[in-house]
XYZ file of N, CA and C in Angstrom:
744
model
N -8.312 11.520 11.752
C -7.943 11.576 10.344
C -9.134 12.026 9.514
N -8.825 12.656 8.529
C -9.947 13.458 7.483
C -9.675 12.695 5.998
N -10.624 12.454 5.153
C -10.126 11.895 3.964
C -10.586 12.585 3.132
N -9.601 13.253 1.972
C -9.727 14.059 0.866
C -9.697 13.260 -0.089
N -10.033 13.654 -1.522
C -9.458 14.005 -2.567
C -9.488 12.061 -2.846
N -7.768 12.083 -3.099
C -7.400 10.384 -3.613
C -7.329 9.544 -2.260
N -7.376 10.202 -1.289
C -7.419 9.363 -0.202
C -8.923 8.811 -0.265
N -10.289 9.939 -0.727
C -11.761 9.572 -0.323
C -11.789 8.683 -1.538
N -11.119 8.390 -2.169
C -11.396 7.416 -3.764
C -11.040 6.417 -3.591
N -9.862 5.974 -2.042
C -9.190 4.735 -2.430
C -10.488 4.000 -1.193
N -11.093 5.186 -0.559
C -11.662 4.248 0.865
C -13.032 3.617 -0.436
N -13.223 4.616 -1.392
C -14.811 4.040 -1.968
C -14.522 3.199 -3.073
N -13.272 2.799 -3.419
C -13.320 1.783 -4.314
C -13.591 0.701 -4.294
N -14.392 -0.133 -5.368
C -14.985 -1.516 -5.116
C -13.947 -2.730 -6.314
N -13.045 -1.874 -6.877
C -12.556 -3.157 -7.779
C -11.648 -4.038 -6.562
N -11.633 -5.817 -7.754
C -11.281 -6.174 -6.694
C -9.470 -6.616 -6.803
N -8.628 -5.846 -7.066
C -7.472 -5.754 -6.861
C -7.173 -3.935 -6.722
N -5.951 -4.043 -5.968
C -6.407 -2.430 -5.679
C -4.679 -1.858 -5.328
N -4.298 -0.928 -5.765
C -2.928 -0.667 -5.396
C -2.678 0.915 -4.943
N -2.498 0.543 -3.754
C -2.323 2.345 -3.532
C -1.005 2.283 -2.903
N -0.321 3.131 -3.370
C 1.093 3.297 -3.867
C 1.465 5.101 -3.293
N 2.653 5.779 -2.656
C 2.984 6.775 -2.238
C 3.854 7.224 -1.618
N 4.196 8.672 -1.185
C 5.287 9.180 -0.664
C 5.525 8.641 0.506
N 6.489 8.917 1.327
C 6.544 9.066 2.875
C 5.738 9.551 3.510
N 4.552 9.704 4.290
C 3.918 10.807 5.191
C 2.107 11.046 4.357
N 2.306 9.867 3.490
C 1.183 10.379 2.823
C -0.259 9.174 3.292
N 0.051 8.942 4.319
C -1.259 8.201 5.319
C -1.647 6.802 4.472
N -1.212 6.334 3.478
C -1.926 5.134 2.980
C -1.992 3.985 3.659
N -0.944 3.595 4.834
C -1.405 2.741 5.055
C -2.638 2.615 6.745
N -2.762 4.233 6.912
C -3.687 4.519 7.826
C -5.153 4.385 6.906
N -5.362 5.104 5.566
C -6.304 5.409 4.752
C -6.919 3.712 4.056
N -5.991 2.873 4.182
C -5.961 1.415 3.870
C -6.371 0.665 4.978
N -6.422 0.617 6.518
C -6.516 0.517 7.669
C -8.619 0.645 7.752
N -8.209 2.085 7.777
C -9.887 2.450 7.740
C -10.577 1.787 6.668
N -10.119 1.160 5.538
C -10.694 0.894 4.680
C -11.560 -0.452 5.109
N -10.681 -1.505 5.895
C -10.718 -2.767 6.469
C -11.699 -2.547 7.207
N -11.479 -1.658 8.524
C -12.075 -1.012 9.513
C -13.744 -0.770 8.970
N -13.875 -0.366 7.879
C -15.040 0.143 7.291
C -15.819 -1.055 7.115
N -14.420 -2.284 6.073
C -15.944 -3.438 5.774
C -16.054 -4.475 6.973
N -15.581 -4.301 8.278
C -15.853 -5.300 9.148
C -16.824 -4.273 9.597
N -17.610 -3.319 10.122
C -18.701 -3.038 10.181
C -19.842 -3.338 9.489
N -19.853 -3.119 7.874
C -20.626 -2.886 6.993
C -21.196 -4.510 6.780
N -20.229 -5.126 6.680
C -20.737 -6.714 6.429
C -20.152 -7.841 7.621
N -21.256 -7.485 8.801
C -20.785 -8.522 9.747
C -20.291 -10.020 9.025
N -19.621 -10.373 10.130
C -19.369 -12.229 9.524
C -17.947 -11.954 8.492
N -17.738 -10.675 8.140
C -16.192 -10.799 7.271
C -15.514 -11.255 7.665
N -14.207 -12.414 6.890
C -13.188 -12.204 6.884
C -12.188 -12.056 6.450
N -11.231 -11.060 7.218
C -10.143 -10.263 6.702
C -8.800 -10.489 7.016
N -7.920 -10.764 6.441
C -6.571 -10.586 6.272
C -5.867 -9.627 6.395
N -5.095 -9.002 7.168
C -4.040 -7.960 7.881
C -2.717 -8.463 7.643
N -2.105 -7.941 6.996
C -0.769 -8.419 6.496
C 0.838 -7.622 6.013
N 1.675 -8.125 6.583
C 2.840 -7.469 5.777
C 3.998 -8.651 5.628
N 5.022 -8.700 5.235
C 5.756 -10.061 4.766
C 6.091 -10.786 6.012
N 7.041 -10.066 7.135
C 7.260 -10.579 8.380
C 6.307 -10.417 9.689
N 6.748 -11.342 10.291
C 5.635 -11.459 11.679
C 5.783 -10.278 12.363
N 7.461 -9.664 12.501
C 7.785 -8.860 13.527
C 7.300 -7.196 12.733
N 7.356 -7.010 11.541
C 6.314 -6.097 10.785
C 4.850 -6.042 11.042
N 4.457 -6.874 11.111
C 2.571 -6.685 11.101
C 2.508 -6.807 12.567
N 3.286 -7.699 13.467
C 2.719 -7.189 14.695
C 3.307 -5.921 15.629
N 4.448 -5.071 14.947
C 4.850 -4.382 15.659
C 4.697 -3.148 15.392
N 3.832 -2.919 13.309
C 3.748 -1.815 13.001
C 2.256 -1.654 12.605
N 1.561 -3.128 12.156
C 0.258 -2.724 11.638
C -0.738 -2.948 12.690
N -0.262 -3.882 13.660
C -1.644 -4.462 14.649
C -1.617 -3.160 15.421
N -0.869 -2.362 16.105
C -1.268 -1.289 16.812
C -2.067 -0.002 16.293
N -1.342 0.151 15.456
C -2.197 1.774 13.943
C -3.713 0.226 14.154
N -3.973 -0.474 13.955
C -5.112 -0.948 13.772
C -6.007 -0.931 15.243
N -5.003 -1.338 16.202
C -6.047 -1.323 17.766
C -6.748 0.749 17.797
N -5.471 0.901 17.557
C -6.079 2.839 17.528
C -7.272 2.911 16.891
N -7.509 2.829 15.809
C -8.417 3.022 14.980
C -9.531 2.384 15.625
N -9.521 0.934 15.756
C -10.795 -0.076 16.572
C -11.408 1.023 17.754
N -9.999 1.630 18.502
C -10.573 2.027 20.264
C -11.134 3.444 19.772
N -10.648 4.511 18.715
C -11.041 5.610 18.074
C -12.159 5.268 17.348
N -12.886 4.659 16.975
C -13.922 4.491 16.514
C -15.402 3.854 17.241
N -14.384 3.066 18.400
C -15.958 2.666 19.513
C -15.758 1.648 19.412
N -15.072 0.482 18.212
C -15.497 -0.852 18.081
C -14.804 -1.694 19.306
N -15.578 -2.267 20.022
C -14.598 -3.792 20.521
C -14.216 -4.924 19.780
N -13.128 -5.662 20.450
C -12.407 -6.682 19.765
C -11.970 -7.431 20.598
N -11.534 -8.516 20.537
C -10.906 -9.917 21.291
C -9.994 -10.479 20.414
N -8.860 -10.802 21.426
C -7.580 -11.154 20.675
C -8.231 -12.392 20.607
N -8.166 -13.609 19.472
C -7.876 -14.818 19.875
C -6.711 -15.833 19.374
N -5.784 -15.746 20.377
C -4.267 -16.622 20.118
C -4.387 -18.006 19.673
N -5.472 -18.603 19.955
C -5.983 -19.838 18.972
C -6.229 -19.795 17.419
N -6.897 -18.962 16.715
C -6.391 -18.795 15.645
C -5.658 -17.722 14.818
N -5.215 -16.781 16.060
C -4.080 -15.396 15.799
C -4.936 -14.507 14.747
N -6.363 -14.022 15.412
C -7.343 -12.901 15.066
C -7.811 -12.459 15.710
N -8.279 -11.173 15.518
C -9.102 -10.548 16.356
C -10.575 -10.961 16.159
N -11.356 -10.662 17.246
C -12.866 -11.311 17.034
C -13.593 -10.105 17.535
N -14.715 -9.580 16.026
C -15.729 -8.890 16.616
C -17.261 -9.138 16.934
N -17.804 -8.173 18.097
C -19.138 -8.468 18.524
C -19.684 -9.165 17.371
N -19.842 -8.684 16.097
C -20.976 -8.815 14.908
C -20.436 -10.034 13.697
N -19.323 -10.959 14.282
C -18.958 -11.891 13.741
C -17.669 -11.663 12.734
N -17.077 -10.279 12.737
C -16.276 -10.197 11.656
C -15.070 -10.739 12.540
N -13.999 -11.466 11.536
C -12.999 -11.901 12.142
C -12.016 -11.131 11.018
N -10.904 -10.715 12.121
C -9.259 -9.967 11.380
C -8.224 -10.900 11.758
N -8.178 -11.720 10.817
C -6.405 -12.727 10.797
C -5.214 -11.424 10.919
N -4.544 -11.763 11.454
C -3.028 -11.502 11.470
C -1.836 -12.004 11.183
N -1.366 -11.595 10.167
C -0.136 -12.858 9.473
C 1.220 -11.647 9.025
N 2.145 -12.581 9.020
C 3.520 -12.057 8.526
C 3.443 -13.274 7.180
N 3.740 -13.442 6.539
C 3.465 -13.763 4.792
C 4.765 -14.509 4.574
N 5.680 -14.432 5.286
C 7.146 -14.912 5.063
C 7.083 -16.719 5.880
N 7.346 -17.379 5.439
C 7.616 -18.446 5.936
C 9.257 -18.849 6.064
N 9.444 -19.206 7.211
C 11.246 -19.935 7.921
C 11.197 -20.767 6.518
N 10.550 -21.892 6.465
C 10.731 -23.021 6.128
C 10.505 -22.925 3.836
N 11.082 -22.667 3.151
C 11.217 -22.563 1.720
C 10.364 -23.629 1.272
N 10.342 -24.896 1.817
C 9.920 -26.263 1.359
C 8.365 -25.701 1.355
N 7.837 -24.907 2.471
C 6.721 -24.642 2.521
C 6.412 -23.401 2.625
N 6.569 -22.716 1.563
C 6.380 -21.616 0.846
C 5.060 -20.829 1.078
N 3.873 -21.516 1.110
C 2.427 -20.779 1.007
C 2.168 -21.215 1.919
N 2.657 -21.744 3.004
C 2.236 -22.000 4.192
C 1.317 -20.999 5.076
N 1.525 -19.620 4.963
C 1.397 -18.594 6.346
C -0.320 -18.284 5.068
N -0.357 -19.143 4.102
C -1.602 -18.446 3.408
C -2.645 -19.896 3.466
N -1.908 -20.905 3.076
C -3.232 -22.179 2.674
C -4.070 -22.511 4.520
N -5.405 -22.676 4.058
C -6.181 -23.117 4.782
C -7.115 -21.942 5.493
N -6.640 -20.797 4.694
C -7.572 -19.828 5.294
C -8.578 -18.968 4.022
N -9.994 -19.167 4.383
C -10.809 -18.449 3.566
C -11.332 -17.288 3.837
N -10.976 -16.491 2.889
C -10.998 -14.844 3.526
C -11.974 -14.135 2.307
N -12.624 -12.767 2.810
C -13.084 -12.060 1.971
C -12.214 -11.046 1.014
N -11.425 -10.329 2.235
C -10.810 -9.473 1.864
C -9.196 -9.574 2.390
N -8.172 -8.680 1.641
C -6.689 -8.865 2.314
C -5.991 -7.502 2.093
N -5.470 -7.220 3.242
C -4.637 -5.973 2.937
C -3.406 -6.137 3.414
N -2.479 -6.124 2.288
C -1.074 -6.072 2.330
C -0.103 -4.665 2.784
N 0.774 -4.109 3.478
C 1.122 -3.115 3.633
C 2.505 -3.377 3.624
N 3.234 -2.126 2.496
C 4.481 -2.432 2.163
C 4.877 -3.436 1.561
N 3.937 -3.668 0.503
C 3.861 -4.635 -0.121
C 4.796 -5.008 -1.478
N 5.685 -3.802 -1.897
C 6.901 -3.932 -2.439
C 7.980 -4.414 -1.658
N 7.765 -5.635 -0.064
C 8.484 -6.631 -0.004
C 8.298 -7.886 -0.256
N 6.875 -7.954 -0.634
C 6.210 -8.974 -1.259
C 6.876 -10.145 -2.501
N 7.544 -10.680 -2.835
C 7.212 -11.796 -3.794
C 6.209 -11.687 -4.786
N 6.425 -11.805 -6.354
C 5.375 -11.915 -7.041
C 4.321 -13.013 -6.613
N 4.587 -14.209 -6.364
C 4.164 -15.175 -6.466
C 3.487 -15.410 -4.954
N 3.514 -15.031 -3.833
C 3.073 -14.935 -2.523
C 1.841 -13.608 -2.981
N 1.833 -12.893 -3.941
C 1.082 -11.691 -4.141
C -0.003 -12.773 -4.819
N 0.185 -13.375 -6.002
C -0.903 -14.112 -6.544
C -1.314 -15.266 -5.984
N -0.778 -15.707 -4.889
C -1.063 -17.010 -4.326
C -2.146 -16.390 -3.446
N -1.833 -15.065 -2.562
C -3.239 -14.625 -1.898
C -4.543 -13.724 -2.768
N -4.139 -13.240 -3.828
C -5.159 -12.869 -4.353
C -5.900 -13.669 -4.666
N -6.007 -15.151 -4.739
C -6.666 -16.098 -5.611
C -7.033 -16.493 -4.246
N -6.994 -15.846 -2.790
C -7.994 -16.793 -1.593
C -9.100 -16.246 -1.600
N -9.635 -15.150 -2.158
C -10.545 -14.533 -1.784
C -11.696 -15.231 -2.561
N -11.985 -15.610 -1.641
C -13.664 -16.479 -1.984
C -14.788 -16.846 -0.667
N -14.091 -16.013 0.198
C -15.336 -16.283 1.145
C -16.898 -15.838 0.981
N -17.755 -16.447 0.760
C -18.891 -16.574 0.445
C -19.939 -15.921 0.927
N -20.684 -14.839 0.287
C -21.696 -13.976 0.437
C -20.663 -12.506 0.720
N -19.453 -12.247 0.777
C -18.688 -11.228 0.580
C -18.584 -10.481 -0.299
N -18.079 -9.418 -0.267
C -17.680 -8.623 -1.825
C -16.289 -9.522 -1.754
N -15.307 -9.096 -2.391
C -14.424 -9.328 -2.460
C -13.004 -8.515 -2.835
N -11.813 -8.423 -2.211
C -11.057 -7.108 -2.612
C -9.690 -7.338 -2.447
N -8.501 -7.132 -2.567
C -7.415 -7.407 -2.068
C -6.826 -6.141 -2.356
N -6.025 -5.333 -0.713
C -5.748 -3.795 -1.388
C -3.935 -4.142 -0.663
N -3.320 -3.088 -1.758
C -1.708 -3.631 -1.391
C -1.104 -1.824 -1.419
N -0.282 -1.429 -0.136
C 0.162 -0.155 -0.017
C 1.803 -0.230 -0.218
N 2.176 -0.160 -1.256
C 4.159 -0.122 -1.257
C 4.351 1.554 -1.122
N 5.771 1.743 -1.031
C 6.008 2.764 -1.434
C 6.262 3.028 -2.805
N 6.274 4.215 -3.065
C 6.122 4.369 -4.948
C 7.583 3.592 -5.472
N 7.074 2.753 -6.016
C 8.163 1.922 -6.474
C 8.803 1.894 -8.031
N 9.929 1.217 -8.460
C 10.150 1.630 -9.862
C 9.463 1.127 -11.040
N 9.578 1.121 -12.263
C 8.931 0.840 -13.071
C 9.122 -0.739 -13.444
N 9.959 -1.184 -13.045
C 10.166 -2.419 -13.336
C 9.772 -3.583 -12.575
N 9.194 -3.109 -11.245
C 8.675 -3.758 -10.203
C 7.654 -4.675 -10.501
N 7.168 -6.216 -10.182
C 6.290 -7.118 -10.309
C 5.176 -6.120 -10.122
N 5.306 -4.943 -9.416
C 3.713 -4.470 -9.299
C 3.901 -3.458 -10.391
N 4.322 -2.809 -10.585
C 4.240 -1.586 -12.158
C 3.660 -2.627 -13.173
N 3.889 -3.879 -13.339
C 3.625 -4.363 -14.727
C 1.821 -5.094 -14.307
N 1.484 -5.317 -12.546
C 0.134 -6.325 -12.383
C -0.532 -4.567 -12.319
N 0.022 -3.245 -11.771
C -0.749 -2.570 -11.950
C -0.276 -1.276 -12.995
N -0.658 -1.542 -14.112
C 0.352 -0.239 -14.745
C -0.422 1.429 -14.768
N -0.079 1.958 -14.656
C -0.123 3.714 -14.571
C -1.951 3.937 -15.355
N -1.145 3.025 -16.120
C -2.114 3.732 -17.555
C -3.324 2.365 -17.408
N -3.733 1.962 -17.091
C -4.395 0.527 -17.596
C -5.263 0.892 -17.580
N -6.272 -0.146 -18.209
C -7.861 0.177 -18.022
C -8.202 -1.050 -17.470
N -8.089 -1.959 -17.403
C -8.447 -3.277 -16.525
C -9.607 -2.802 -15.632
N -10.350 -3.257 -15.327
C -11.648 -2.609 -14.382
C -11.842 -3.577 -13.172
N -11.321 -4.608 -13.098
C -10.624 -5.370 -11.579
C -9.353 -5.311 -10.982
N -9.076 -3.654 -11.770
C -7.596 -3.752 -10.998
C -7.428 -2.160 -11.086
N -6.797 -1.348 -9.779
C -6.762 0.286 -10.145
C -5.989 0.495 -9.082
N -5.028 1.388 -9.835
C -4.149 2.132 -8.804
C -3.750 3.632 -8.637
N -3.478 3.872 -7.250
C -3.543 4.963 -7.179
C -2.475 5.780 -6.703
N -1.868 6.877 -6.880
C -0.958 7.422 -6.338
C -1.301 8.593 -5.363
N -0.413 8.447 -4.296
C -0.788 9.904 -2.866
C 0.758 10.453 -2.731
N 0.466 11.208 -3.041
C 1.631 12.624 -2.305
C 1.282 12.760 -1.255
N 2.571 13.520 -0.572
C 2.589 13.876 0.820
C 2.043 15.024 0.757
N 1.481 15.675 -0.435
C 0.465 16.863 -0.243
C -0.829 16.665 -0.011
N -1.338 15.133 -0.643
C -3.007 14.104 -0.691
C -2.732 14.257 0.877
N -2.190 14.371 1.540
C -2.128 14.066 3.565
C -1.995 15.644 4.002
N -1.495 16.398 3.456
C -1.750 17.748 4.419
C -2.109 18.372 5.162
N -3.357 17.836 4.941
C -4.818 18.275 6.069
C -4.265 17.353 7.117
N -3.822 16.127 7.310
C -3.668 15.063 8.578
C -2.249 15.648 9.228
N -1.296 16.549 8.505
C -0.008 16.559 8.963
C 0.350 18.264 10.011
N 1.406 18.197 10.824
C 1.386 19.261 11.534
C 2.360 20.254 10.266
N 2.178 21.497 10.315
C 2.335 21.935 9.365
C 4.172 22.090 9.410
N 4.743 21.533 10.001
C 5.950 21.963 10.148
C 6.733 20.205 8.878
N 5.943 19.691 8.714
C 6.639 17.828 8.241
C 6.627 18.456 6.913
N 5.303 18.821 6.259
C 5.918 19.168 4.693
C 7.012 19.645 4.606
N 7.557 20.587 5.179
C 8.418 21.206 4.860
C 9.700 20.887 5.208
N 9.859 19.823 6.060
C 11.241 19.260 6.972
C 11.590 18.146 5.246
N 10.424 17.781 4.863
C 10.885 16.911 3.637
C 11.348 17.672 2.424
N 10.867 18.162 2.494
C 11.033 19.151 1.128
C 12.420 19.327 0.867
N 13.319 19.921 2.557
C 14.465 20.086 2.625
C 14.888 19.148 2.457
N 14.734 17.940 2.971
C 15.475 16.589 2.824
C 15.439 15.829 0.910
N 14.090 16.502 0.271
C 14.287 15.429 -0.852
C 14.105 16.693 -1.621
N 14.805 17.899 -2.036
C 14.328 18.791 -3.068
C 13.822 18.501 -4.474
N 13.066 19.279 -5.091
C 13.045 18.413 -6.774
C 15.137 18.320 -7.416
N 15.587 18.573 -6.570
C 16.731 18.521 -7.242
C 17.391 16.775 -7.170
N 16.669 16.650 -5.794
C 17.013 14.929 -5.274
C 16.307 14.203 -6.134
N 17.148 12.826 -6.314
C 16.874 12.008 -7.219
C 15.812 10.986 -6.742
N 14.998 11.067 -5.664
C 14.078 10.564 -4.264
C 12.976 11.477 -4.246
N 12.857 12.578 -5.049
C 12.123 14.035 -4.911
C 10.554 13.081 -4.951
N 10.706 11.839 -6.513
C 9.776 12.059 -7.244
C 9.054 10.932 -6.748
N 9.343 9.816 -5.712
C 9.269 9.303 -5.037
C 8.704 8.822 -3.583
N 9.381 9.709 -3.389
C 9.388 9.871 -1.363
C 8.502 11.635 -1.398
N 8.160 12.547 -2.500
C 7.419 13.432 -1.764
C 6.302 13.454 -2.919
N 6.383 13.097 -4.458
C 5.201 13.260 -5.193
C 4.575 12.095 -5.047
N 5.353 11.093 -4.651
C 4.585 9.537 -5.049
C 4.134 9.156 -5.621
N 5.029 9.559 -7.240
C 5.195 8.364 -8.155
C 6.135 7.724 -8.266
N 6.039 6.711 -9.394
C 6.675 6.116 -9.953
C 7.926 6.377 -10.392
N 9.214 5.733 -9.786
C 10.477 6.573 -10.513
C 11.571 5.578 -10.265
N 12.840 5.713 -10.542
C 13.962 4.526 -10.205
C 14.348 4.470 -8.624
N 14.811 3.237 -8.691
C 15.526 3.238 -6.880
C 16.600 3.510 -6.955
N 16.893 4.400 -6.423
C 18.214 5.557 -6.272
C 19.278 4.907 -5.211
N 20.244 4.671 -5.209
C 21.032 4.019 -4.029
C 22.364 4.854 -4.294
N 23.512 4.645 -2.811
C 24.649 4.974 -3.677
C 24.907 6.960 -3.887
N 25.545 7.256 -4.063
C 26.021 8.623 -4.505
C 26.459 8.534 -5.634
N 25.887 9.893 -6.519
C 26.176 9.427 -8.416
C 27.725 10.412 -8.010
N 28.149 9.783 -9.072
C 29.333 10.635 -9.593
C 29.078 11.680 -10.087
N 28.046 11.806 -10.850
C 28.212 13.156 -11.616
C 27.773 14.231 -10.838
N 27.260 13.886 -9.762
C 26.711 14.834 -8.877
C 27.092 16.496 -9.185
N 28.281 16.548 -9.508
C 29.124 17.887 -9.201
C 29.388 18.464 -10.694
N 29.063 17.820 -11.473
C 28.949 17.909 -12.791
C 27.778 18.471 -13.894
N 26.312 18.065 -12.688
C 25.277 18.402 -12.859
C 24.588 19.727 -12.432
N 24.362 20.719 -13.355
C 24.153 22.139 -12.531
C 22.415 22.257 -13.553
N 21.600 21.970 -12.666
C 19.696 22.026 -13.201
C 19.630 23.131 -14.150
N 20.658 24.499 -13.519
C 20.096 25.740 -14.484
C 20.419 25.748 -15.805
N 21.424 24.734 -15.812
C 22.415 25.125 -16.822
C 21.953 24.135 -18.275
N 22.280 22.986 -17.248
C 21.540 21.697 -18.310
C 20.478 21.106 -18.344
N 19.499 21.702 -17.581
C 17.691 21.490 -17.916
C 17.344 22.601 -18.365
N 15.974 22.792 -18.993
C 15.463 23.841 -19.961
C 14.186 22.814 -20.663
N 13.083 24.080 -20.697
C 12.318 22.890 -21.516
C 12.320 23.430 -23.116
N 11.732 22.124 -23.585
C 12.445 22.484 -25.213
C 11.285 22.055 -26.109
N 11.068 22.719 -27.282
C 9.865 22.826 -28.180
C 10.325 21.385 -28.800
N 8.903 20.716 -29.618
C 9.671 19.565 -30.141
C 8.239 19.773 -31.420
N 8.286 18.967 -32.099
C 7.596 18.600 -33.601
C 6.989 16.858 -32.656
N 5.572 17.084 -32.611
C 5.316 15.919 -32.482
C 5.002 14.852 -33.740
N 5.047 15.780 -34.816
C 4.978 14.982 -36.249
C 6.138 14.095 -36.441
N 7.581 14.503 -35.784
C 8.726 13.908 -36.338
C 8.877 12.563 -35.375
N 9.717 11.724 -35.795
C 9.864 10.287 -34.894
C 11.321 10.612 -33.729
N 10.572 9.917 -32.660
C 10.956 10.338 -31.638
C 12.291 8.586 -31.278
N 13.111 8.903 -31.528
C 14.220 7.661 -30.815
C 14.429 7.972 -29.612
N 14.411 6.565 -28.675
C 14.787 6.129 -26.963
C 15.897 5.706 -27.245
């Protein structure tokens, strides 16, 4: 993997809430991976949190993309099933958790009793508001930086995360970022851009979503008007008076 552009911005960021957000195909949660990968080198003795809501998610989609990376990079590791982490030579330890608990009564269960530096959530628009702030507030392991980075897909505007990370903010402990499946190009065989393109045209209501990776509504369902709607006919762009008042 090669990192460009918004991909080389999300590996060097130091705030400590962090949202990288994107299309289908657009590597974040590989580019989020290396990120982890990076501070268990840099600051032996870390520890880190590896995470997605269910058990059968993080161990069936994130722990492997993570062994690749470990064996592609040189590092060794040791499983240890006693406290369900990996253990490296230089003291850094990687927890492994699914975030969802069976049991409702005990809700923060899969989080209390563990002190961590850092946490990376993936697909984290299955997250819970409240499981999102219950782990951001663990990070206090001592002599660490500190960071918590969360990868959804570009989700809608109304989402618990559009409002903790908004577009526009200036907050300076909190930044988010958006990747297109064009930010990945360089990583992709040249034949995938284009298999999507067909699948989500700008005409699809998923276009703005699943291939620019932003922010846009969740589309479900087949519209009615589908057949009603002709782009040439009834889009056009149009001059406006920014002096005059604008009604929503």
């Amino acid at each position: 993997m090669r990192w460009r552009g918004v991909q080389s911005k999300v590996l060097l960021e130091t705030a400590r809430e962090v949202d990288v957000e994107g299309a289908i195909r657009a590597g974040k949660t590989t580019v989020c991976l290396w990120k982890e990968h990076e501070a268990c080198r840099k600051y032996p003795g870390i520890p880190i949190l590896l995470a997605r809501w269910t058990d059968e998610a993080v161990f069936g989609l994130i722990v492997p993309l993570w062994n690749i990376i470990c064996e592609t990079a040189g590092d060794a590791q040791e499983w240890n099933s006693k406290e369900a982490c990996f253990d490296w030579r230089n003291g850094s330890r990687i927890y492994i958790r699914g975030l969802k608990s069976q049991d409702q009564t005990l809700r923060y269960s899969k989080l209390r009793g563990y002190t961590i530096a850092r946490a990376y959530v993936d697909q984290a628009e299955e997250l819970p508001h409240d499981i999102y702030l219950e782990l951001a507030g663990r990070l206090s392991a001592p002599g660490f930086p500190h960071q918590i980075t969360i990868s959804p897909q570009a989700i809608e505007e109304t989402h618990w995360i559009a409002k903790e990370f908004p577009s526009t903010g200036d907050d300076p402990h909190r930044k988010y970022f958006a990747l297109s499946v064009y930010d990945n190009a360089h990583n992709l065989d040249p034949g995938v851009i284009p298999a999507l393109e067909r699948l989500y045209p700008p005409s699809h209501p998923k276009h703005r979503t699943l291939i620019q990776g932003v922010r846009g509504m969740n589309v479900t369902g087949e519209p009615v008007y589908a057949a009603a709607f002709v782009r040439q006919l009834h889009e056009t762009v149009a001059e406006y008076d920014p002096a005059l008042p604008l009604d929503m």
